[in-house]
PDB file of C-alpha atoms in Angstrom:
ATOM      1  CA  MET B 237       2.136  20.870   3.868  1.00  0.00           C
ATOM      2  CA  GLU B 238      -1.507  21.386   2.977  1.00  0.00           C
ATOM      3  CA  SER B 239      -1.865  17.879   1.676  1.00  0.00           C
ATOM      4  CA  ALA B 240      -0.360  16.580   4.878  1.00  0.00           C
ATOM      5  CA  VAL B 241      -3.076  18.369   6.795  1.00  0.00           C
ATOM      6  CA  ILE B 242      -5.779  16.986   4.570  1.00  0.00           C
ATOM      7  CA  GLU B 243      -4.309  13.540   4.920  1.00  0.00           C
ATOM      8  CA  ALA B 244      -4.414  13.891   8.655  1.00  0.00           C
ATOM      9  CA  GLU B 245      -8.017  15.068   8.506  1.00  0.00           C
ATOM     10  CA  CYS B 246      -9.048  12.051   6.502  1.00  0.00           C
ATOM     11  CA  ALA B 247      -7.264   9.816   8.939  1.00  0.00           C
ATOM     12  CA  ILE B 248      -9.552  10.954  11.731  1.00  0.00           C
ATOM     13  CA  GLY B 249     -11.945   8.084  11.955  1.00  0.00           C
ATOM     14  CA  SER B 250     -15.038   8.274  14.054  1.00  0.00           C
ATOM     15  CA  GLU B 251     -13.370   6.499  16.971  1.00  0.00           C
ATOM     16  CA  GLU B 252     -10.765   9.201  17.028  1.00  0.00           C
ATOM     17  CA  ARG B 253     -13.314  11.965  16.870  1.00  0.00           C
ATOM     18  CA  LEU B 254     -15.534  10.498  19.545  1.00  0.00           C
ATOM     19  CA  ARG B 255     -12.759  11.138  22.037  1.00  0.00           C
ATOM     20  CA  LEU B 256     -13.777  14.775  21.892  1.00  0.00           C
ATOM     21  CA  LEU B 257     -16.896  14.106  23.857  1.00  0.00           C
ATOM     22  CA  PRO B 258     -15.490  12.777  27.106  1.00  0.00           C
ATOM     23  CA  TYR B 259     -12.977  15.611  27.126  1.00  0.00           C
ATOM     24  CA  LYS B 260     -15.731  18.159  26.663  1.00  0.00           C
ATOM     25  CA  LEU B 261     -17.927  16.524  29.225  1.00  0.00           C
ATOM     26  CA  LEU B 262     -15.122  16.587  31.776  1.00  0.00           C
ATOM     27  CA  ALA B 263     -14.216  20.162  30.850  1.00  0.00           C
ATOM     28  CA  ARG B 264     -17.743  21.324  31.440  1.00  0.00           C
ATOM     29  CA  TYR B 265     -18.027  19.679  34.831  1.00  0.00           C
ATOM     30  CA  LEU B 266     -14.677  21.006  35.938  1.00  0.00           C
ATOM     31  CA  ALA B 267     -15.024  24.520  34.569  1.00  0.00           C
ATOM     32  CA  ALA B 268     -18.281  25.384  36.236  1.00  0.00           C
ATOM     33  CA  PRO B 269     -21.093  23.748  38.154  1.00  0.00           C
ATOM     34  CA  PRO B 270     -23.475  21.888  35.881  1.00  0.00           C
ATOM     35  CA  ASP B 271     -26.633  23.689  34.872  1.00  0.00           C
ATOM     36  CA  ARG B 272     -29.932  21.924  34.409  1.00  0.00           C
ATOM     37  CA  GLU B 273     -29.248  21.287  30.755  1.00  0.00           C
ATOM     38  CA  LEU B 274     -25.939  19.560  31.402  1.00  0.00           C
ATOM     39  CA  LEU B 275     -27.408  17.422  34.163  1.00  0.00           C
ATOM     40  CA  GLU B 276     -30.293  16.475  31.918  1.00  0.00           C
ATOM     41  CA  LEU B 277     -27.884  15.590  29.138  1.00  0.00           C
ATOM     42  CA  THR B 278     -25.833  13.519  31.539  1.00  0.00           C
ATOM     43  CA  THR B 279     -28.827  11.454  32.622  1.00  0.00           C
ATOM     44  CA  ARG B 280     -29.134  10.294  29.032  1.00  0.00           C
ATOM     45  CA  LEU B 281     -25.657   8.814  28.837  1.00  0.00           C
ATOM     46  CA  GLU B 282     -25.555   5.058  28.605  1.00  0.00           C
ATOM     47  CA  GLY B 283     -22.650   2.893  29.588  1.00  0.00           C
ATOM     48  CA  ASP B 284     -21.908  -0.732  28.882  1.00  0.00           C
ATOM     49  CA  GLY B 285     -20.023  -3.267  30.982  1.00  0.00           C
ATOM     50  CA  THR B 286     -16.526  -1.892  30.417  1.00  0.00           C
ATOM     51  CA  PRO B 287     -14.911   0.051  33.252  1.00  0.00           C
ATOM     52  CA  PHE B 288     -15.435   3.320  31.421  1.00  0.00           C
ATOM     53  CA  GLY B 289     -18.952   2.340  30.437  1.00  0.00           C
ATOM     54  CA  ARG B 290     -19.839   1.526  34.032  1.00  0.00           C
ATOM     55  CA  ALA B 291     -18.404   4.812  35.212  1.00  0.00           C
ATOM     56  CA  VAL B 292     -20.503   6.669  32.661  1.00  0.00           C
ATOM     57  CA  ALA B 293     -23.641   4.792  33.713  1.00  0.00           C
ATOM     58  CA  GLU B 294     -22.949   5.672  37.347  1.00  0.00           C
ATOM     59  CA  LEU B 295     -22.525   9.308  36.445  1.00  0.00           C
ATOM     60  CA  ALA B 296     -25.791   9.244  34.529  1.00  0.00           C
ATOM     61  CA  ALA B 297     -27.552   7.769  37.557  1.00  0.00           C
ATOM     62  CA  GLY B 298     -25.939  10.329  39.817  1.00  0.00           C
ATOM     63  CA  ALA B 299     -27.030  13.188  37.602  1.00  0.00           C
ATOM     64  CA  SER B 300     -30.637  12.097  37.852  1.00  0.00           C
ATOM     65  CA  GLU B 301     -30.425  12.085  41.642  1.00  0.00           C
ATOM     66  CA  THR B 302     -29.129  15.589  42.074  1.00  0.00           C
ATOM     67  CA  THR B 303     -30.194  19.153  41.333  1.00  0.00           C
ATOM     68  CA  PRO B 304     -28.351  22.133  39.905  1.00  0.00           C
ATOM     69  CA  ALA B 305     -28.366  23.688  43.371  1.00  0.00           C
ATOM     70  CA  ALA B 306     -26.902  20.631  45.081  1.00  0.00           C
ATOM     71  CA  ALA B 307     -24.309  20.140  42.355  1.00  0.00           C
ATOM     72  CA  GLY B 308     -23.468  23.815  42.606  1.00  0.00           C
ATOM     73  CA  ASP B 309     -22.844  23.493  46.341  1.00  0.00           C
ATOM     74  CA  GLU B 310     -20.580  20.545  45.660  1.00  0.00           C
ATOM     75  CA  TYR B 311     -18.672  22.445  43.045  1.00  0.00           C
ATOM     76  CA  HIS B 312     -18.239  25.376  45.345  1.00  0.00           C
ATOM     77  CA  ALA B 313     -16.952  23.264  48.223  1.00  0.00           C
ATOM     78  CA  LEU B 314     -14.623  21.331  45.957  1.00  0.00           C
ATOM     79  CA  PHE B 315     -13.082  24.052  43.867  1.00  0.00           C
ATOM     80  CA  ILE B 316     -13.846  27.439  45.341  1.00  0.00           C
ATOM     81  CA  GLY B 317     -14.529  27.190  49.040  1.00  0.00           C
ATOM     82  CA  LEU B 318     -13.763  29.795  51.650  1.00  0.00           C
ATOM     83  CA  GLY B 319     -10.311  30.864  50.647  1.00  0.00           C
ATOM     84  CA  ARG B 320      -9.818  27.700  48.682  1.00  0.00           C
ATOM     85  CA  GLY B 321     -11.742  24.588  47.790  1.00  0.00           C
ATOM     86  CA  GLU B 322     -10.974  21.075  48.886  1.00  0.00           C
ATOM     87  CA  LEU B 323      -9.022  20.410  45.702  1.00  0.00           C
ATOM     88  CA  LEU B 324      -6.699  22.437  43.515  1.00  0.00           C
ATOM     89  CA  PRO B 325      -7.050  21.078  39.998  1.00  0.00           C
ATOM     90  CA  TYR B 326      -3.883  22.607  38.587  1.00  0.00           C
ATOM     91  CA  ALA B 327      -0.975  20.802  36.977  1.00  0.00           C
ATOM     92  CA  SER B 328       1.560  22.967  38.718  1.00  0.00           C
ATOM     93  CA  TYR B 329       0.107  22.234  42.122  1.00  0.00           C
ATOM     94  CA  TYR B 330       0.063  18.492  41.553  1.00  0.00           C
ATOM     95  CA  LEU B 331       3.562  18.405  40.133  1.00  0.00           C
ATOM     96  CA  THR B 332       5.352  20.799  42.439  1.00  0.00           C
ATOM     97  CA  GLY B 333       3.104  21.482  45.400  1.00  0.00           C
ATOM     98  CA  PHE B 334       2.806  25.115  44.385  1.00  0.00           C
ATOM     99  CA  LEU B 335       0.668  27.078  41.971  1.00  0.00           C
ATOM    100  CA  GLN B 336       2.093  28.794  38.913  1.00  0.00           C
ATOM    101  CA  GLU B 337       5.426  27.027  38.901  1.00  0.00           C
ATOM    102  CA  ARG B 338       7.523  25.631  36.097  1.00  0.00           C
ATOM    103  CA  PRO B 339       4.882  23.234  34.709  1.00  0.00           C
ATOM    104  CA  LEU B 340       2.684  26.241  33.957  1.00  0.00           C
ATOM    105  CA  ALA B 341       5.532  27.984  32.164  1.00  0.00           C
ATOM    106  CA  ASP B 342       6.211  24.883  30.079  1.00  0.00           C
ATOM    107  CA  LEU B 343       2.532  24.588  29.282  1.00  0.00           C
ATOM    108  CA  ARG B 344       2.364  28.209  28.176  1.00  0.00           C
ATOM    109  CA  ALA B 345       5.255  27.671  25.826  1.00  0.00           C
ATOM    110  CA  ASP B 346       3.538  24.662  24.279  1.00  0.00           C
ATOM    111  CA  LEU B 347       0.203  26.444  24.014  1.00  0.00           C
ATOM    112  CA  GLY B 348       1.934  29.278  22.242  1.00  0.00           C
ATOM    113  CA  ARG B 349       3.368  26.843  19.714  1.00  0.00           C
ATOM    114  CA  LEU B 350      -0.074  25.322  19.205  1.00  0.00           C
ATOM    115  CA  GLY B 351      -1.689  28.689  18.661  1.00  0.00           C
ATOM    116  CA  VAL B 352      -3.750  28.706  21.814  1.00  0.00           C
ATOM    117  CA  ALA B 353      -3.966  31.993  23.661  1.00  0.00           C
ATOM    118  CA  ARG B 354      -5.589  32.841  26.922  1.00  0.00           C
ATOM    119  CA  ALA B 355      -8.537  35.167  26.764  1.00  0.00           C
ATOM    120  CA  GLU B 356      -7.842  38.673  27.899  1.00  0.00           C
ATOM    121  CA  GLY B 357      -9.042  39.544  31.335  1.00  0.00           C
ATOM    122  CA  CYS B 358      -9.018  35.949  32.404  1.00  0.00           C
ATOM    123  CA  PRO B 359      -7.081  35.597  35.631  1.00  0.00           C
ATOM    124  CA  GLU B 360      -7.061  31.813  35.838  1.00  0.00           C
ATOM    125  CA  PRO B 361      -3.874  29.971  34.982  1.00  0.00           C
ATOM    126  CA  GLU B 362      -4.054  27.714  31.969  1.00  0.00           C
ATOM    127  CA  ASP B 363      -3.037  24.554  33.770  1.00  0.00           C
ATOM    128  CA  HIS B 364      -6.483  24.022  35.246  1.00  0.00           C
ATOM    129  CA  ALA B 365      -7.801  20.535  34.468  1.00  0.00           C
ATOM    130  CA  ALA B 366     -10.804  21.940  32.589  1.00  0.00           C
ATOM    131  CA  ALA B 367      -8.619  24.035  30.339  1.00  0.00           C
ATOM    132  CA  LEU B 368      -6.338  21.112  29.564  1.00  0.00           C
ATOM    133  CA  CYS B 369      -9.304  18.887  28.690  1.00  0.00           C
ATOM    134  CA  GLU B 370     -10.513  21.589  26.411  1.00  0.00           C
ATOM    135  CA  VAL B 371      -7.156  21.875  24.713  1.00  0.00           C
ATOM    136  CA  MET B 372      -7.249  18.131  24.065  1.00  0.00           C
ATOM    137  CA  ALA B 373     -10.706  18.469  22.539  1.00  0.00           C
ATOM    138  CA  GLY B 374      -9.432  21.252  20.313  1.00  0.00           C
ATOM    139  CA  LEU B 375      -6.435  19.203  19.235  1.00  0.00           C
ATOM    140  CA  ILE B 376      -8.735  16.311  18.356  1.00  0.00           C
ATOM    141  CA  SER B 377     -11.182  18.443  16.414  1.00  0.00           C
ATOM    142  CA  GLY B 378      -8.382  20.264  14.663  1.00  0.00           C
ATOM    143  CA  SER B 379      -9.389  23.682  15.977  1.00  0.00           C
ATOM    144  CA  PHE B 380      -5.726  24.160  16.613  1.00  0.00           C
ATOM    145  CA  GLY B 381      -2.525  22.217  16.414  1.00  0.00           C
ATOM    146  CA  ASP B 382      -1.541  20.365  13.259  1.00  0.00           C
ATOM    147  CA  GLY B 383      -4.125  17.613  13.437  1.00  0.00           C
ATOM    148  CA  ARG B 384      -1.567  14.940  14.114  1.00  0.00           C
ATOM    149  CA  LEU B 385      -1.997  12.204  16.647  1.00  0.00           C
ATOM    150  CA  SER B 386       1.628  12.614  17.613  1.00  0.00           C
ATOM    151  CA  THR B 387       0.897  16.199  18.620  1.00  0.00           C
ATOM    152  CA  GLN B 388      -1.991  15.049  20.779  1.00  0.00           C
ATOM    153  CA  LYS B 389       0.153  12.328  22.251  1.00  0.00           C
ATOM    154  CA  ARG B 390       2.936  14.687  23.153  1.00  0.00           C
ATOM    155  CA  PHE B 391       0.584  17.179  24.753  1.00  0.00           C
ATOM    156  CA  PHE B 392      -1.240  14.469  26.647  1.00  0.00           C
ATOM    157  CA  GLU B 393       1.886  12.790  27.923  1.00  0.00           C
ATOM    158  CA  THR B 394       3.544  16.041  28.927  1.00  0.00           C
ATOM    159  CA  HIS B 395       0.694  17.983  30.462  1.00  0.00           C
ATOM    160  CA  ILE B 396      -2.012  15.525  31.430  1.00  0.00           C
ATOM    161  CA  ALA B 397      -0.740  12.013  32.052  1.00  0.00           C
ATOM    162  CA  THR B 398       1.787  13.379  34.520  1.00  0.00           C
ATOM    163  CA  TRP B 399      -0.830  14.332  37.093  1.00  0.00           C
ATOM    164  CA  MET B 400      -4.468  14.416  36.091  1.00  0.00           C
ATOM    165  CA  GLY B 401      -5.154  10.808  36.982  1.00  0.00           C
ATOM    166  CA  ARG B 402      -4.140  11.616  40.552  1.00  0.00           C
ATOM    167  CA  PHE B 403      -6.456  14.601  40.551  1.00  0.00           C
ATOM    168  CA  PHE B 404      -9.366  12.443  39.414  1.00  0.00           C
ATOM    169  CA  GLU B 405      -8.553   9.947  42.142  1.00  0.00           C
ATOM    170  CA  ASP B 406      -8.631  12.743  44.677  1.00  0.00           C
ATOM    171  CA  LEU B 407     -11.957  13.825  43.269  1.00  0.00           C
ATOM    172  CA  GLU B 408     -13.279  10.295  43.681  1.00  0.00           C
ATOM    173  CA  GLY B 409     -12.342  10.394  47.323  1.00  0.00           C
ATOM    174  CA  ALA B 410     -13.189  14.004  48.068  1.00  0.00           C
ATOM    175  CA  ARG B 411     -15.066  14.541  51.291  1.00  0.00           C
ATOM    176  CA  THR B 412     -17.480  17.086  49.880  1.00  0.00           C
ATOM    177  CA  ALA B 413     -18.111  15.269  46.593  1.00  0.00           C
ATOM    178  CA  ARG B 414     -21.118  13.182  45.644  1.00  0.00           C
ATOM    179  CA  LEU B 415     -21.916  13.596  41.973  1.00  0.00           C
ATOM    180  CA  TYR B 416     -18.349  14.734  41.456  1.00  0.00           C
ATOM    181  CA  ARG B 417     -16.992  11.452  42.764  1.00  0.00           C
ATOM    182  CA  ARG B 418     -18.545   9.918  39.705  1.00  0.00           C
ATOM    183  CA  VAL B 419     -17.100  12.617  37.505  1.00  0.00           C
ATOM    184  CA  GLY B 420     -13.760  11.610  39.001  1.00  0.00           C
ATOM    185  CA  THR B 421     -14.241   7.973  38.082  1.00  0.00           C
ATOM    186  CA  VAL B 422     -15.243   8.824  34.533  1.00  0.00           C
ATOM    187  CA  GLY B 423     -12.161  11.006  34.259  1.00  0.00           C
ATOM    188  CA  ARG B 424      -9.807   8.410  35.667  1.00  0.00           C
ATOM    189  CA  ARG B 425     -11.166   5.639  33.475  1.00  0.00           C
ATOM    190  CA  PHE B 426     -11.102   7.815  30.400  1.00  0.00           C
ATOM    191  CA  LEU B 427      -7.502   8.828  30.975  1.00  0.00           C
ATOM    192  CA  GLU B 428      -6.587   5.157  31.299  1.00  0.00           C
ATOM    193  CA  ILE B 429      -8.079   4.564  27.874  1.00  0.00           C
ATOM    194  CA  GLU B 430      -6.251   7.521  26.445  1.00  0.00           C
ATOM    195  CA  GLU B 431      -2.974   6.416  27.939  1.00  0.00           C
ATOM    196  CA  THR B 432      -3.265   2.936  26.513  1.00  0.00           C
ATOM    197  CA  ALA B 433      -4.389   4.207  23.135  1.00  0.00           C
ATOM    198  CA  PHE B 434      -1.570   6.747  22.878  1.00  0.00           C
ATOM    199  CA  ALA B 435       0.903   3.959  23.527  1.00  0.00           C
ATOM    200  CA  MET B 436      -0.299   2.627  20.178  1.00  0.00           C
ATOM    201  CA  VAL B 437       0.739   5.784  18.357  1.00  0.00           C
ATOM    202  CA  ASP B 438       4.257   6.126  17.069  1.00  0.00           C
ATOM    203  CA  GLY B 439       4.910   9.600  18.282  1.00  0.00           C
ATOM    204  CA  HIS B 440       8.560   9.881  19.196  1.00  0.00           C
ATOM    205  CA  GLU B 441       9.622  13.445  19.600  1.00  0.00           C
ATOM    206  CA  ALA B 442       7.983  14.638  16.429  1.00  0.00           C
ATOM    207  CA  ALA B 443       5.055  16.938  16.099  1.00  0.00           C
ATOM    208  CA  VAL B 444       4.743  20.227  17.837  1.00  0.00           C
ATOM    209  CA  SER B 445       8.114  21.653  17.031  1.00  0.00           C
ATOM    210  CA  VAL B 446       8.547  20.156  13.576  1.00  0.00           C
ATOM    211  CA  ASP B 447       7.602  23.310  11.789  1.00  0.00           C
ATOM    212  CA  GLY B 448       9.140  25.512  14.420  1.00  0.00           C
TER     213      GLY B 448
ATOM    214  CA  MET O 497      10.053  17.253   6.950  1.00  0.00           C
ATOM    215  CA  ARG O 498       8.925  13.875   7.970  1.00  0.00           C
ATOM    216  CA  LYS O 499       5.979  12.636   6.094  1.00  0.00           C
ATOM    217  CA  ASP O 500       3.759  11.180   8.739  1.00  0.00           C
ATOM    218  CA  SER O 501       5.195  10.999  12.167  1.00  0.00           C
ATOM    219  CA  SER O 502       1.987   9.888  13.770  1.00  0.00           C
ATOM    220  CA  ARG O 503       1.241   6.631  12.080  1.00  0.00           C
ATOM    221  CA  THR O 504      -1.113   4.582  14.139  1.00  0.00           C
ATOM    222  CA  LYS O 505      -0.374   1.059  15.087  1.00  0.00           C
ATOM    223  CA  PRO O 506      -3.168  -1.205  13.934  1.00  0.00           C
ATOM    224  CA  GLY O 507      -4.510  -1.863  17.401  1.00  0.00           C
ATOM    225  CA  ARG O 508      -5.478   1.649  18.305  1.00  0.00           C
ATOM    226  CA  ARG O 509      -8.701   1.952  16.396  1.00  0.00           C
ATOM    227  CA  ASP O 510      -9.942  -1.420  17.578  1.00  0.00           C
ATOM    228  CA  PHE O 511      -8.956  -0.593  21.090  1.00  0.00           C
ATOM    229  CA  LEU O 512     -10.863   2.681  21.020  1.00  0.00           C
ATOM    230  CA  LYS O 513     -13.881   0.900  19.617  1.00  0.00           C
ATOM    231  CA  LEU O 514     -13.852  -1.649  22.406  1.00  0.00           C
ATOM    232  CA  ALA O 515     -13.216   0.915  25.090  1.00  0.00           C
ATOM    233  CA  SER O 516     -16.765   2.177  24.648  1.00  0.00           C
ATOM    234  CA  ILE O 517     -15.908   5.810  24.261  1.00  0.00           C
ATOM    235  CA  GLY O 518     -19.179   5.668  22.408  1.00  0.00           C
ATOM    236  CA  ALA O 519     -20.929   5.485  25.759  1.00  0.00           C
ATOM    237  CA  VAL O 520     -20.626   9.217  25.986  1.00  0.00           C
ATOM    238  CA  ALA O 521     -21.447   9.687  22.339  1.00  0.00           C
ATOM    239  CA  ALA O 522     -24.575   7.555  22.324  1.00  0.00           C
ATOM    240  CA  GLY O 523     -26.412   9.606  24.874  1.00  0.00           C
ATOM    241  CA  VAL O 524     -25.693  12.886  23.218  1.00  0.00           C
ATOM    242  CA  ALA O 525     -26.217  11.778  19.651  1.00  0.00           C
ATOM    243  CA  GLY O 526     -29.279  13.957  19.308  1.00  0.00           C
ATOM    244  CA  VAL O 527     -27.540  17.113  20.296  1.00  0.00           C
ATOM    245  CA  ALA O 528     -24.117  16.187  19.025  1.00  0.00           C
ATOM    246  CA  GLY O 529     -24.965  17.306  15.530  1.00  0.00           C
ATOM    247  CA  ARG O 530     -24.769  20.954  16.290  1.00  0.00           C
ATOM    248  CA  LYS O 531     -21.992  20.417  18.737  1.00  0.00           C
ATOM    249  CA  ALA O 532     -19.511  18.991  16.299  1.00  0.00           C
ATOM    250  CA  GLU O 533     -18.800  22.310  14.656  1.00  0.00           C
ATOM    251  CA  ALA O 534     -19.271  24.390  17.741  1.00  0.00           C
ATOM    252  CA  GLU O 535     -15.584  24.710  18.357  1.00  0.00           C
ATOM    253  CA  PRO O 536     -14.592  28.097  19.564  1.00  0.00           C
ATOM    254  CA  ASP O 537     -13.862  30.508  16.799  1.00  0.00           C
ATOM    255  CA  ALA O 538     -11.284  28.701  14.737  1.00  0.00           C
ATOM    256  CA  GLY O 539     -11.071  31.758  12.533  1.00  0.00           C
ATOM    257  CA  ALA O 540      -7.391  32.333  12.186  1.00  0.00           C
ATOM    258  CA  GLN O 541      -6.267  28.774  12.213  1.00  0.00           C
ATOM    259  CA  ARG O 542      -3.266  28.991  14.452  1.00  0.00           C
ATOM    260  CA  SER O 543      -3.968  31.916  16.667  1.00  0.00           C
ATOM    261  CA  GLY O 544      -7.690  32.421  16.606  1.00  0.00           C
ATOM    262  CA  TYR O 545      -8.503  30.290  19.566  1.00  0.00           C
ATOM    263  CA  ARG O 546      -8.867  31.982  22.868  1.00  0.00           C
ATOM    264  CA  LEU O 547      -8.692  29.896  25.931  1.00  0.00           C
ATOM    265  CA  THR O 548     -11.311  31.547  28.011  1.00  0.00           C
ATOM    266  CA  HIS O 549     -10.624  29.801  31.152  1.00  0.00           C
ATOM    267  CA  HIS O 550     -12.908  28.537  33.835  1.00  0.00           C
ATOM    268  CA  VAL O 551     -16.483  29.568  34.377  1.00  0.00           C
ATOM    269  CA  LYS O 552     -16.249  31.637  31.271  1.00  0.00           C
ATOM    270  CA  LYS O 553     -17.840  32.106  27.967  1.00  0.00           C
ATOM    271  CA  VAL O 554     -16.088  29.586  25.866  1.00  0.00           C
ATOM    272  CA  TYR O 555     -17.949  26.824  27.597  1.00  0.00           C
ATOM    273  CA  GLU O 556     -21.131  28.106  26.154  1.00  0.00           C
ATOM    274  CA  LEU O 557     -19.573  27.336  22.818  1.00  0.00           C
ATOM    275  CA  ALA O 558     -18.342  23.988  23.925  1.00  0.00           C
ATOM    276  CA  ARG O 559     -21.795  22.623  24.546  1.00  0.00           C
ATOM    277  CA  PHE O 560     -22.584  19.204  23.301  1.00  0.00           C
TER     278      PHE O 560
END
């Protein structure tokens, strides 16, 4: 068992590990409005001519044209609003039209198996897009889960690929979004990469439940 | 137990390379050093992680 884990660790090449960063970047933008530091960091991102690279370059440009206050207003209008924001970035909502439905229950069961628990006193459901991006980052880094690509693949295909691309599209077209439209494009393009790359992993039904 | 159920087809690594995931990495290279190990408290391997959701503390840990 231990040697299997070590093997898996060694198998994490830098390309695999780099995938952490987009997930964390997206998680930070979706979890809270960007502070000055995050905006500053974002302006330093450089993209190349690939679709994802272009999206990143656009986001970098956008970050240099905004301020924490303006981005905060956007965030508020998009996700908090009066009563509710323009968008509801929850898996359950996208999959069923309602919050806290079956997809959330399924997610909780899987998170339990992976050893991820919700912080006490935290009222937000776990199927928020930011939380899911963060879980992916943790699965990649090995903070939890078994370090296997098949585990990542299963989680991604079950809890993310089923809806998050649509959410990012909505973000791209959101009325109140400016900088966040570009966050949406980065997210959509990144998920496309992930989807294609996971198709190159032999996952089958293995992973999460193997060791019960 | 199956030995390695997540074998990677040869194309994946090349694909990831070409997909310029590095675009995000390049810009944060300077700060990424301290980030890499800044995962939230991995203490007890399987149950130590707390998903502090939304607008909450864990994101301070998740900095690049």
